[in-house]
Structure formats: C-alpha cells, structure tokens
PDB file of C-alpha atoms in Angstrom:
ATOM      1  CA  UNK A  14      -0.002   0.002  -0.008  1.00 86.00           C
ATOM      2  CA  UNK A  15       1.244   3.439  -0.962  1.00 89.00           C
ATOM      3  CA  UNK A  16      -0.017   6.768   0.350  1.00 92.00           C
ATOM      4  CA  UNK A  17      -1.219   8.850  -2.614  1.00 95.00           C
ATOM      5  CA  UNK A  18      -2.627  11.807  -0.690  1.00 96.00           C
ATOM      6  CA  UNK A  19      -3.216  13.152   2.786  1.00 96.00           C
ATOM      7  CA  UNK A  20      -4.217  16.158   4.862  1.00 97.00           C
ATOM      8  CA  UNK A  21      -3.879  17.254   8.473  1.00 97.00           C
ATOM      9  CA  UNK A  22      -6.332  19.122  10.688  1.00 96.00           C
ATOM     10  CA  UNK A  23      -5.588  20.803  14.003  1.00 95.00           C
ATOM     11  CA  UNK A  24      -7.095  23.358  16.371  1.00 94.00           C
ATOM     12  CA  UNK A  25      -5.838  26.858  15.743  1.00 94.00           C
ATOM     13  CA  UNK A  26      -6.942  30.464  15.925  1.00 93.00           C
ATOM     14  CA  UNK A  27      -7.134  33.585  13.786  1.00 91.00           C
ATOM     15  CA  UNK A  28      -6.343  37.029  15.119  1.00 89.00           C
ATOM     16  CA  UNK A  29      -9.443  39.186  15.040  1.00 88.00           C
ATOM     17  CA  UNK A  30      -7.453  41.982  13.381  1.00 87.00           C
ATOM     18  CA  UNK A  31      -6.555  39.676  10.453  1.00 89.00           C
ATOM     19  CA  UNK A  32     -10.177  39.500   9.311  1.00 83.00           C
ATOM     20  CA  UNK A  33     -11.439  42.015   6.745  1.00 80.00           C
ATOM     21  CA  UNK A  34     -12.906  45.036   8.516  1.00 81.00           C
ATOM     22  CA  UNK A  35     -16.417  44.235   7.270  1.00 81.00           C
ATOM     23  CA  UNK A  36     -16.240  40.852   9.014  1.00 81.00           C
ATOM     24  CA  UNK A  37     -14.690  42.206  12.203  1.00 80.00           C
ATOM     25  CA  UNK A  38     -17.920  44.075  12.892  1.00 82.00           C
ATOM     26  CA  UNK A  39     -19.773  40.746  13.018  1.00 82.00           C
ATOM     27  CA  UNK A  40     -17.295  39.098  15.421  1.00 81.00           C
ATOM     28  CA  UNK A  41     -17.442  39.205  19.212  1.00 78.00           C
ATOM     29  CA  UNK A  42     -15.507  42.347  20.226  1.00 81.00           C
ATOM     30  CA  UNK A  43     -14.097  40.742  23.376  1.00 86.00           C
ATOM     31  CA  UNK A  44     -12.185  38.079  21.436  1.00 84.00           C
ATOM     32  CA  UNK A  45      -8.614  38.855  20.360  1.00 88.00           C
ATOM     33  CA  UNK A  46      -8.154  35.409  18.805  1.00 90.00           C
ATOM     34  CA  UNK A  47     -10.980  33.416  17.321  1.00 89.00           C
ATOM     35  CA  UNK A  48     -11.057  29.601  17.230  1.00 91.00           C
ATOM     36  CA  UNK A  49     -10.414  27.992  13.869  1.00 94.00           C
ATOM     37  CA  UNK A  50      -9.368  24.690  12.355  1.00 96.00           C
ATOM     38  CA  UNK A  51      -6.077  24.625  10.481  1.00 97.00           C
ATOM     39  CA  UNK A  52      -5.857  22.524   7.349  1.00 97.00           C
ATOM     40  CA  UNK A  53      -2.101  22.259   7.795  1.00 92.00           C
ATOM     41  CA  UNK A  54      -1.232  20.090   4.834  1.00 89.00           C
ATOM     42  CA  UNK A  55      -3.075  18.797   1.816  1.00 95.00           C
ATOM     43  CA  UNK A  56      -0.937  16.901  -0.630  1.00 94.00           C
ATOM     44  CA  UNK A  57      -1.413  14.577  -3.590  1.00 94.00           C
ATOM     45  CA  UNK A  58       1.187  12.290  -5.138  1.00 93.00           C
ATOM     46  CA  UNK A  59       2.381  13.642  -8.516  1.00 92.00           C
ATOM     47  CA  UNK A  60       1.219  10.425 -10.199  1.00 93.00           C
ATOM     48  CA  UNK A  61      -2.437  11.328  -9.564  1.00 92.00           C
ATOM     49  CA  UNK A  62      -2.362  15.139  -9.816  1.00 90.00           C
ATOM     50  CA  UNK A  63      -5.017  16.720 -11.989  1.00 91.00           C
ATOM     51  CA  UNK A  64      -7.474  13.854 -11.488  1.00 94.00           C
ATOM     52  CA  UNK A  65      -9.685  15.526  -8.865  1.00 93.00           C
ATOM     53  CA  UNK A  66      -8.190  13.848  -5.804  1.00 94.00           C
ATOM     54  CA  UNK A  67      -7.203  17.196  -4.269  1.00 94.00           C
ATOM     55  CA  UNK A  68     -10.842  18.265  -4.385  1.00 95.00           C
ATOM     56  CA  UNK A  69     -11.959  14.969  -2.853  1.00 96.00           C
ATOM     57  CA  UNK A  70      -9.507  15.354   0.025  1.00 96.00           C
ATOM     58  CA  UNK A  71     -10.508  18.997   0.544  1.00 97.00           C
ATOM     59  CA  UNK A  72     -14.213  18.086   0.665  1.00 96.00           C
ATOM     60  CA  UNK A  73     -13.448  15.320   3.161  1.00 96.00           C
ATOM     61  CA  UNK A  74     -11.453  17.762   5.307  1.00 97.00           C
ATOM     62  CA  UNK A  75     -14.320  20.275   5.247  1.00 96.00           C
ATOM     63  CA  UNK A  76     -16.819  17.572   6.206  1.00 95.00           C
ATOM     64  CA  UNK A  77     -14.680  16.270   9.077  1.00 94.00           C
ATOM     65  CA  UNK A  78     -14.170  19.833  10.313  1.00 95.00           C
ATOM     66  CA  UNK A  79     -17.909  20.392  10.265  1.00 93.00           C
ATOM     67  CA  UNK A  80     -18.435  17.205  12.300  1.00 92.00           C
ATOM     68  CA  UNK A  81     -15.899  18.250  14.954  1.00 91.00           C
ATOM     69  CA  UNK A  82     -17.489  21.691  15.339  1.00 88.00           C
ATOM     70  CA  UNK A  83     -20.315  19.945  17.186  1.00 81.00           C
ATOM     71  CA  UNK A  84     -17.788  19.251  19.987  1.00 86.00           C
ATOM     72  CA  UNK A  85     -15.040  21.848  19.549  1.00 87.00           C
ATOM     73  CA  UNK A  86     -15.697  25.454  18.582  1.00 86.00           C
ATOM     74  CA  UNK A  87     -14.349  26.702  15.278  1.00 92.00           C
ATOM     75  CA  UNK A  88     -15.323  29.824  13.364  1.00 90.00           C
ATOM     76  CA  UNK A  89     -13.584  28.835  10.134  1.00 93.00           C
ATOM     77  CA  UNK A  90     -11.111  26.536   8.475  1.00 96.00           C
ATOM     78  CA  UNK A  91      -7.812  28.205   7.598  1.00 96.00           C
ATOM     79  CA  UNK A  92      -5.027  27.341   5.200  1.00 97.00           C
ATOM     80  CA  UNK A  93      -1.584  28.804   4.611  1.00 95.00           C
ATOM     81  CA  UNK A  94      -1.046  28.321   0.862  1.00 95.00           C
ATOM     82  CA  UNK A  95       2.548  27.521  -0.068  1.00 94.00           C
ATOM     83  CA  UNK A  96       2.395  29.383  -3.388  1.00 94.00           C
ATOM     84  CA  UNK A  97       0.093  31.185  -5.842  1.00 94.00           C
ATOM     85  CA  UNK A  98      -1.037  27.894  -7.395  1.00 94.00           C
ATOM     86  CA  UNK A  99      -2.223  26.680  -3.978  1.00 94.00           C
ATOM     87  CA  UNK A 100      -3.866  30.051  -3.376  1.00 95.00           C
ATOM     88  CA  UNK A 101      -5.800  29.717  -6.655  1.00 96.00           C
ATOM     89  CA  UNK A 102      -6.819  26.155  -5.725  1.00 95.00           C
ATOM     90  CA  UNK A 103      -8.314  27.233  -2.394  1.00 96.00           C
ATOM     91  CA  UNK A 104      -9.794  30.403  -3.906  1.00 97.00           C
ATOM     92  CA  UNK A 105     -11.694  28.253  -6.376  1.00 96.00           C
ATOM     93  CA  UNK A 106     -13.552  26.730  -3.395  1.00 96.00           C
ATOM     94  CA  UNK A 107     -14.439  30.051  -1.769  1.00 96.00           C
ATOM     95  CA  UNK A 108     -11.510  30.562   0.597  1.00 97.00           C
ATOM     96  CA  UNK A 109     -10.939  34.236   1.333  1.00 95.00           C
ATOM     97  CA  UNK A 110      -7.476  35.794   1.575  1.00 93.00           C
ATOM     98  CA  UNK A 111      -6.425  37.372   4.874  1.00 91.00           C
ATOM     99  CA  UNK A 112      -4.119  40.031   3.412  1.00 83.00           C
ATOM    100  CA  UNK A 113      -2.263  40.768   6.651  1.00 85.00           C
ATOM    101  CA  UNK A 114      -1.092  37.150   7.068  1.00 88.00           C
ATOM    102  CA  UNK A 115      -1.269  35.553   3.611  1.00 90.00           C
ATOM    103  CA  UNK A 116      -3.506  32.843   5.059  1.00 94.00           C
ATOM    104  CA  UNK A 117      -6.945  32.041   3.665  1.00 96.00           C
ATOM    105  CA  UNK A 118     -10.117  31.087   5.454  1.00 95.00           C
ATOM    106  CA  UNK A 119     -13.515  29.584   4.761  1.00 96.00           C
ATOM    107  CA  UNK A 120     -16.233  30.466   7.297  1.00 93.00           C
ATOM    108  CA  UNK A 121     -17.861  27.520   9.055  1.00 92.00           C
ATOM    109  CA  UNK A 122     -21.249  28.889   7.973  1.00 92.00           C
ATOM    110  CA  UNK A 123     -20.216  28.411   4.330  1.00 93.00           C
ATOM    111  CA  UNK A 124     -19.235  24.810   5.074  1.00 94.00           C
ATOM    112  CA  UNK A 125     -22.522  24.194   6.915  1.00 92.00           C
ATOM    113  CA  UNK A 126     -24.450  25.618   3.973  1.00 91.00           C
ATOM    114  CA  UNK A 127     -22.508  23.406   1.556  1.00 88.00           C
ATOM    115  CA  UNK A 128     -23.374  20.221   3.407  1.00 87.00           C
ATOM    116  CA  UNK A 129     -26.959  21.190   4.311  1.00 86.00           C
ATOM    117  CA  UNK A 130     -27.765  21.178   0.571  1.00 73.00           C
ATOM    118  CA  UNK A 131     -26.993  17.445   0.373  1.00 60.00           C
TER     119      UNK A 131
END
C-alpha cells in the first residue's frame, strides 16, 4: 500500500485583526483570537495530480471539520497556501485571503451551507 494523498487538521486560531474590517464588525468584540481549524497540509502524489483527488481530500477535510465543530468550537477553516497555485486552488472553493497574514479562510457557515444542501 502506498499513500497517494493526505491532509492534516488541528485546532488553531485567527487574530481578530486579520479578518477584513467588514467581518470584524460581526465578530465578538471581546475576542482577540478566534477559534479555527487549520488545514495544515493537503498533498497529492504527482502520479495522480489533476485527477480531482485534491478536491476529494478537501471536501473530506471540510466535512470532518464540520463534524468536529459539534464538539469543539471553530469559526472557520484556515489554510496557509505555499504558493500562488495553492492560493488559486483554495480560492476556487471560496476561501478568502487574509491580506495581513497571507492565510486564507472559509467560514464555518459556508461549510454548513454546503453540506446542508446534500
């Protein structure tokens, strides 16, 4: 058996000041850091790139994050794209750039809406 792809999830946080100003107004003012889930790695073996496996792994990561939110608070899932290609990949799925940090996030509400349609 050979590993062809994987991802990691861990508890993390996002500084309130990193959010776009329009979103900051909707966040609890007493929180300096807001709970989030970090998608720390998402990788696919080169032999299967371009076949949709990255999307499958991302959707699985979003679903698992949604399931854990029932037990552990998380406002969003965050990623730290390694390059512009990765940034475009995540952007295609609705991730929003946090310009102050270079990270991207997808609000948990967006993930809930995605899976409530199914």
